[in-house]
Amino acid sequence: MAQDILLLCVDYKNDEETEAFVRAVFAADTASRVFVSVADNSEKSEADWISFATKFCNFGERIIVSACGGNLGYFGGLNFAYQKGLEKFKNQNFLCVVVSNTDIELIGQHFFDRLTEAVSDCEYSNVGVIAPSIRSSITGADQNPFYPYKPSRKKFTLLGKIYSVYTFAVAHRLLANVKKVIHNATHAESKLKRDIYGAHGSFMVFLKRYFGSGLGFNYPEFLFCEEMFVAEQCKQAGLRTVYLPEIEVIHREHSSTGLIPSREIVEYLRRSHEFCRDNYF
């Protein structure tokens, strides 16, 4: 049985963070089973690109770094990394595909051993996506299950309106973090394996059955609400999304977008929520 893992990540103006993340991945990969595909969404000069790509040469043959030629968005970059990874490592039969932010820390010396075992246990259970425990460095809360159940259309309609006004959007994002801290301090988390609707997008594990069902990363929006896209992909294909708290990571939240969103980010928020409202309900 194949035990290799393809890990995808996107760099966007976080070169040092991306390099440190890849270094940590290979350090945790004691069995040499992880292959990494990095998509660079940043617009670099030729000299800067060569300097960036050269940094990854010391990691050996199990990594490919590719320039997107511009910012393709989060899932756009991941899809680019996925295609490049399949081309580069065409002789590998991957057990799963991991999608990760570069601001993720892997927990435990045997992280990939536990992950491989968990994926193998789910392989014949109609599971499309595994959602690990993702601990926020800001709030301390577990960001999974991101969607225990499918949210309402009313929620996405309301959020679309909030994100249409910049001051409302900033207030909403800041208050959401305060709410998470309070909730974490007053509510005990349920650390039980269970089926959920949607996994948090900062670290997702896609099993073979997901791709075998003809699914992928072709989300049409630039940024945000990727969780809804993946959840609906699985739902429409009759696949399960499973929360597995024994797989643990830490998320240094908002390192790429900032605690206070820019007007551009708010516009992406509005568009993505309106897309979900119009297509998934």
Tab-separated table of C-alpha atoms in Angstrom:
chain	number	residue	atom	x	y	z
A	1	MET	CA	0.000	0.000	0.000
A	2	ALA	CA	1.257	3.484	-0.873
A	3	GLN	CA	2.350	5.489	2.163
A	4	ASP	CA	3.652	8.634	0.457
A	5	ILE	CA	2.046	12.031	1.036
A	6	LEU	CA	1.857	15.004	-1.324
A	7	LEU	CA	1.836	18.286	0.604
A	8	LEU	CA	0.769	21.496	-1.125
A	9	CYS	CA	1.342	25.055	0.058
A	10	VAL	CA	1.259	28.555	-1.396
A	11	ASP	CA	3.781	31.321	-0.811
A	12	TYR	CA	2.568	34.910	-0.959
A	13	LYS	CA	5.141	37.463	0.198
A	14	ASN	CA	6.123	35.150	3.062
A	15	ASP	CA	9.352	33.696	1.703
A	16	GLU	CA	11.091	33.169	5.043
A	17	GLU	CA	7.973	31.669	6.609
A	18	THR	CA	7.517	29.302	3.665
A	19	GLU	CA	11.125	28.148	3.841
A	20	ALA	CA	10.834	27.582	7.611
A	21	PHE	CA	7.596	25.645	7.140
A	22	VAL	CA	9.081	23.357	4.489
A	23	ARG	CA	12.119	22.797	6.693
A	24	ALA	CA	9.852	21.801	9.590
A	25	VAL	CA	7.871	19.435	7.347
A	26	PHE	CA	10.962	17.570	6.221
A	27	ALA	CA	12.331	17.513	9.780
A	28	ALA	CA	9.116	15.836	10.939
A	29	ASP	CA	9.171	13.407	8.026
A	30	THR	CA	11.445	10.772	9.548
A	31	ALA	CA	10.322	8.089	7.067
A	32	SER	CA	10.993	10.207	3.933
A	33	ARG	CA	7.409	9.799	2.767
A	34	VAL	CA	6.428	13.449	2.191
A	35	PHE	CA	6.733	15.161	-1.199
A	36	VAL	CA	6.185	18.934	-1.273
A	37	SER	CA	4.900	21.210	-4.026
A	38	VAL	CA	5.145	24.962	-3.386
A	39	ALA	CA	3.349	27.497	-5.586
A	40	ASP	CA	4.720	31.040	-5.468
A	41	ASN	CA	1.825	33.478	-5.806
A	42	SER	CA	4.101	36.501	-5.391
A	43	GLU	CA	5.209	38.591	-8.352
A	44	LYS	CA	9.015	38.491	-8.274
A	45	SER	CA	11.774	39.774	-10.506
A	46	GLU	CA	13.854	37.092	-12.201
A	47	ALA	CA	16.686	37.647	-9.717
A	48	ASP	CA	14.343	37.422	-6.721
A	49	TRP	CA	12.725	34.269	-8.100
A	50	ILE	CA	16.094	32.573	-8.594
A	51	SER	CA	17.093	33.554	-5.059
A	52	PHE	CA	13.800	32.203	-3.684
A	53	ALA	CA	13.895	28.916	-5.600
A	54	THR	CA	17.558	28.310	-4.771
A	55	LYS	CA	16.759	28.262	-1.045
A	56	PHE	CA	14.829	25.022	-1.521
A	57	CYS	CA	17.535	23.141	-3.426
A	58	ASN	CA	19.053	21.781	-0.217
A	59	PHE	CA	15.827	19.926	0.561
A	60	GLY	CA	16.576	17.401	-2.171
A	61	GLU	CA	14.466	15.738	-4.835
A	62	ARG	CA	11.194	15.538	-2.906
A	63	ILE	CA	10.211	19.159	-3.500
A	64	ILE	CA	9.185	21.296	-6.431
A	65	VAL	CA	8.845	25.092	-6.298
A	66	SER	CA	6.896	26.737	-9.118
A	67	ALA	CA	6.164	30.350	-10.051
A	68	CYS	CA	2.494	31.020	-10.768
A	69	GLY	CA	3.310	34.132	-12.797
A	70	GLY	CA	1.017	36.236	-10.625
A	71	ASN	CA	-1.370	35.899	-7.710
A	72	LEU	CA	-3.874	33.124	-8.489
A	73	GLY	CA	-5.584	33.265	-5.102
A	74	TYR	CA	-5.453	30.561	-2.434
A	75	PHE	CA	-7.090	27.604	-4.158
A	76	GLY	CA	-5.873	28.854	-7.527
A	77	GLY	CA	-2.324	28.600	-6.199
A	78	LEU	CA	-3.022	25.227	-4.600
A	79	ASN	CA	-4.427	23.874	-7.851
A	80	PHE	CA	-1.270	25.078	-9.619
A	81	ALA	CA	0.890	23.382	-6.972
A	82	TYR	CA	-1.184	20.206	-7.274
A	83	GLN	CA	-0.749	19.972	-11.038
A	84	LYS	CA	2.984	20.693	-10.819
A	85	GLY	CA	3.344	18.117	-8.052
A	86	LEU	CA	1.608	15.430	-10.097
A	87	GLU	CA	3.890	16.189	-13.049
A	88	LYS	CA	7.077	16.178	-10.979
A	89	PHE	CA	6.245	13.108	-8.898
A	90	LYS	CA	4.300	11.167	-11.542
A	91	ASN	CA	5.746	7.834	-10.430
A	92	GLN	CA	4.416	8.192	-6.871
A	93	ASN	CA	1.127	6.679	-5.756
A	94	PHE	CA	0.109	9.072	-2.993
A	95	LEU	CA	-1.914	7.916	-0.018
A	96	CYS	CA	-3.332	11.428	0.431
A	97	VAL	CA	-2.843	15.093	-0.426
A	98	VAL	CA	-2.320	17.587	2.400
A	99	VAL	CA	-3.191	21.249	1.868
A	100	SER	CA	-1.535	23.554	4.394
A	101	ASN	CA	-0.964	27.202	5.152
A	102	THR	CA	2.676	28.087	5.698
A	103	ASP	CA	1.820	29.478	9.154
A	104	ILE	CA	1.065	25.987	10.481
A	105	GLU	CA	3.115	24.156	13.118
A	106	LEU	CA	2.981	20.360	13.199
A	107	ILE	CA	2.557	18.867	16.677
A	108	GLY	CA	4.433	15.781	17.836
A	109	GLN	CA	7.583	13.958	16.774
A	110	HIS	CA	5.583	11.312	14.906
A	111	PHE	CA	3.097	13.595	13.178
A	112	PHE	CA	3.253	11.936	9.771
A	113	ASP	CA	3.190	8.448	11.294
A	114	ARG	CA	-0.092	9.314	13.020
A	115	LEU	CA	-1.446	10.962	9.895
A	116	THR	CA	-0.588	7.983	7.695
A	117	GLU	CA	-2.243	5.610	10.142
A	118	ALA	CA	-5.359	7.791	10.337
A	119	VAL	CA	-5.660	8.032	6.557
A	120	SER	CA	-5.218	4.279	6.179
A	121	ASP	CA	-7.978	3.691	8.738
A	122	CYS	CA	-10.334	5.954	6.753
A	123	GLU	CA	-9.418	4.716	3.287
A	124	TYR	CA	-12.331	2.295	2.949
A	125	SER	CA	-14.912	4.336	4.863
A	126	ASN	CA	-16.076	6.688	2.094
A	127	VAL	CA	-14.086	9.570	3.613
A	128	GLY	CA	-13.110	12.417	1.308
A	129	VAL	CA	-11.510	14.867	3.754
A	130	ILE	CA	-9.945	14.648	7.210
A	131	ALA	CA	-10.139	17.701	9.492
A	132	PRO	CA	-7.456	17.714	12.233
A	133	SER	CA	-7.413	19.668	15.466
A	134	ILE	CA	-6.183	23.168	14.517
A	135	ARG	CA	-5.291	25.241	17.560
A	136	SER	CA	-5.359	29.013	16.982
A	137	SER	CA	-2.323	30.820	18.385
A	138	ILE	CA	-4.510	33.902	18.913
A	139	THR	CA	-7.559	32.493	20.682
A	140	GLY	CA	-6.335	29.090	21.825
A	141	ALA	CA	-9.488	27.564	20.363
A	142	ASP	CA	-9.690	24.560	18.081
A	143	GLN	CA	-10.730	25.842	14.652
A	144	ASN	CA	-12.236	22.468	13.801
A	145	PRO	CA	-14.916	21.434	13.353
A	146	PHE	CA	-15.120	24.609	11.244
A	147	TYR	CA	-18.669	23.755	10.223
A	148	PRO	CA	-20.164	21.019	12.430
A	149	TYR	CA	-23.293	21.368	10.312
A	150	LYS	CA	-24.113	23.223	7.127
A	151	PRO	CA	-24.687	26.924	7.883
A	152	SER	CA	-27.819	28.710	6.716
A	153	ARG	CA	-28.288	30.794	3.600
A	154	LYS	CA	-29.429	33.594	5.917
A	155	LYS	CA	-25.968	33.680	7.513
A	156	PHE	CA	-24.224	34.109	4.180
A	157	THR	CA	-26.708	36.761	3.088
A	158	LEU	CA	-26.032	38.726	6.281
A	159	LEU	CA	-22.254	38.370	5.984
A	160	GLY	CA	-22.388	39.505	2.376
A	161	LYS	CA	-24.099	42.700	3.545
A	162	ILE	CA	-21.647	43.234	6.423
A	163	TYR	CA	-18.676	42.859	4.088
A	164	SER	CA	-20.219	45.407	1.736
A	165	VAL	CA	-19.335	48.156	4.250
A	166	TYR	CA	-15.669	48.373	5.238
A	167	THR	CA	-16.127	49.673	8.801
A	168	PHE	CA	-18.720	46.987	9.524
A	169	ALA	CA	-16.378	44.360	8.090
A	170	VAL	CA	-13.439	45.402	10.293
A	171	ALA	CA	-15.637	45.489	13.392
A	172	HIS	CA	-17.064	42.081	12.575
A	173	ARG	CA	-13.627	40.490	12.090
A	174	LEU	CA	-12.274	41.915	15.352
A	175	LEU	CA	-15.373	40.997	17.344
A	176	ALA	CA	-15.246	37.486	15.922
A	177	ASN	CA	-11.816	36.997	17.526
A	178	VAL	CA	-13.064	38.328	20.871
A	179	LYS	CA	-16.032	35.970	20.668
A	180	LYS	CA	-13.721	33.024	20.019
A	181	VAL	CA	-11.584	33.836	23.077
A	182	ILE	CA	-14.657	34.121	25.328
A	183	HIS	CA	-16.171	30.938	23.925
A	184	ASN	CA	-12.916	29.056	24.434
A	185	ALA	CA	-12.721	30.181	28.064
A	186	THR	CA	-16.294	29.225	28.912
A	187	HIS	CA	-16.967	26.098	26.839
A	188	ALA	CA	-15.317	22.705	26.990
A	189	GLU	CA	-14.369	21.359	23.574
A	190	SER	CA	-15.577	17.962	22.450
A	191	LYS	CA	-12.495	16.006	21.394
A	192	LEU	CA	-14.370	13.170	19.750
A	193	LYS	CA	-13.911	11.783	16.270
A	194	ARG	CA	-17.052	12.505	14.279
A	195	ASP	CA	-18.503	13.376	10.908
A	196	ILE	CA	-18.807	17.107	10.223
A	197	TYR	CA	-19.967	19.310	7.362
A	198	GLY	CA	-16.803	21.315	6.681
A	199	ALA	CA	-13.114	21.414	7.656
A	200	HIS	CA	-11.020	24.527	8.336
A	201	GLY	CA	-9.046	25.528	5.255
A	202	SER	CA	-5.662	26.143	6.885
A	203	PHE	CA	-4.894	22.399	7.019
A	204	MET	CA	-6.932	19.801	5.145
A	205	VAL	CA	-6.185	16.187	4.289
A	206	PHE	CA	-7.700	14.965	1.012
A	207	LEU	CA	-7.993	11.222	0.526
A	208	LYS	CA	-7.790	9.326	-2.761
A	209	ARG	CA	-11.546	8.973	-2.917
A	210	TYR	CA	-11.894	12.768	-3.208
A	211	PHE	CA	-9.872	12.912	-6.408
A	212	GLY	CA	-11.221	9.563	-7.593
A	213	SER	CA	-14.690	11.137	-7.560
A	214	GLY	CA	-13.513	13.759	-10.043
A	215	LEU	CA	-13.130	16.496	-7.419
A	216	GLY	CA	-10.312	19.012	-7.182
A	217	PHE	CA	-9.380	22.585	-6.256
A	218	ASN	CA	-11.187	24.503	-9.011
A	219	TYR	CA	-12.870	26.995	-6.671
A	220	PRO	CA	-13.832	30.053	-8.782
A	221	GLU	CA	-13.373	32.719	-6.089
A	222	PHE	CA	-10.010	34.315	-5.317
A	223	LEU	CA	-9.976	33.979	-1.538
A	224	PHE	CA	-12.153	32.896	1.430
A	225	CYS	CA	-14.976	30.368	1.862
A	226	GLU	CA	-12.863	27.552	0.449
A	227	GLU	CA	-14.270	25.474	3.312
A	228	MET	CA	-17.767	25.728	1.831
A	229	PHE	CA	-16.496	24.749	-1.604
A	230	VAL	CA	-14.768	21.616	-0.292
A	231	ALA	CA	-17.715	20.702	1.933
A	232	GLU	CA	-20.147	20.964	-0.969
A	233	GLN	CA	-17.815	19.005	-3.249
A	234	CYS	CA	-17.812	16.166	-0.725
A	235	LYS	CA	-21.545	16.397	-0.098
A	236	GLN	CA	-22.419	16.248	-3.787
A	237	ALA	CA	-20.117	13.239	-4.280
A	238	GLY	CA	-21.536	11.447	-1.243
A	239	LEU	CA	-18.228	11.625	0.645
A	240	ARG	CA	-17.724	12.122	4.375
A	241	THR	CA	-15.679	14.815	6.109
A	242	VAL	CA	-14.298	13.494	9.399
A	243	TYR	CA	-12.903	15.418	12.372
A	244	LEU	CA	-9.891	13.591	13.858
A	245	PRO	CA	-8.640	15.453	16.966
A	246	GLU	CA	-5.676	13.098	17.451
A	247	ILE	CA	-4.035	14.817	14.464
A	248	GLU	CA	-2.920	18.196	15.847
A	249	VAL	CA	-1.452	21.400	14.420
A	250	ILE	CA	-1.118	25.019	15.583
A	251	HIS	CA	-2.233	27.893	13.366
A	252	ARG	CA	-0.445	31.248	13.675
A	253	GLU	CA	-3.652	32.883	12.567
A	254	HIS	CA	-3.885	35.722	10.043
A	255	SER	CA	-0.156	35.974	9.359
A	256	SER	CA	-0.861	36.571	5.651
A	257	THR	CA	-3.963	38.787	5.833
A	258	GLY	CA	-3.454	40.681	9.110
A	259	LEU	CA	-5.793	41.090	12.066
A	260	ILE	CA	-7.326	44.214	10.500
A	261	PRO	CA	-8.291	43.391	6.909
A	262	SER	CA	-7.549	45.723	4.015
A	263	ARG	CA	-10.301	46.974	1.738
A	264	GLU	CA	-9.140	44.508	-0.890
A	265	ILE	CA	-9.480	41.612	1.552
A	266	VAL	CA	-12.955	42.770	2.573
A	267	GLU	CA	-13.990	42.823	-1.075
A	268	TYR	CA	-12.836	39.210	-1.442
A	269	LEU	CA	-14.846	38.359	1.663
A	270	ARG	CA	-17.967	39.934	0.200
A	271	ARG	CA	-17.607	38.192	-3.156
A	272	SER	CA	-16.915	34.758	-1.713
A	273	HIS	CA	-19.838	34.877	0.722
A	274	GLU	CA	-22.196	36.027	-1.999
A	275	PHE	CA	-20.925	33.247	-4.280
A	276	CYS	CA	-21.665	30.643	-1.626
A	277	ARG	CA	-25.087	32.158	-0.940
A	278	ASP	CA	-25.988	31.950	-4.617
A	279	ASN	CA	-24.565	28.498	-5.362
A	280	TYR	CA	-24.772	26.271	-2.289
A	281	PHE	CA	-28.288	26.877	-0.965
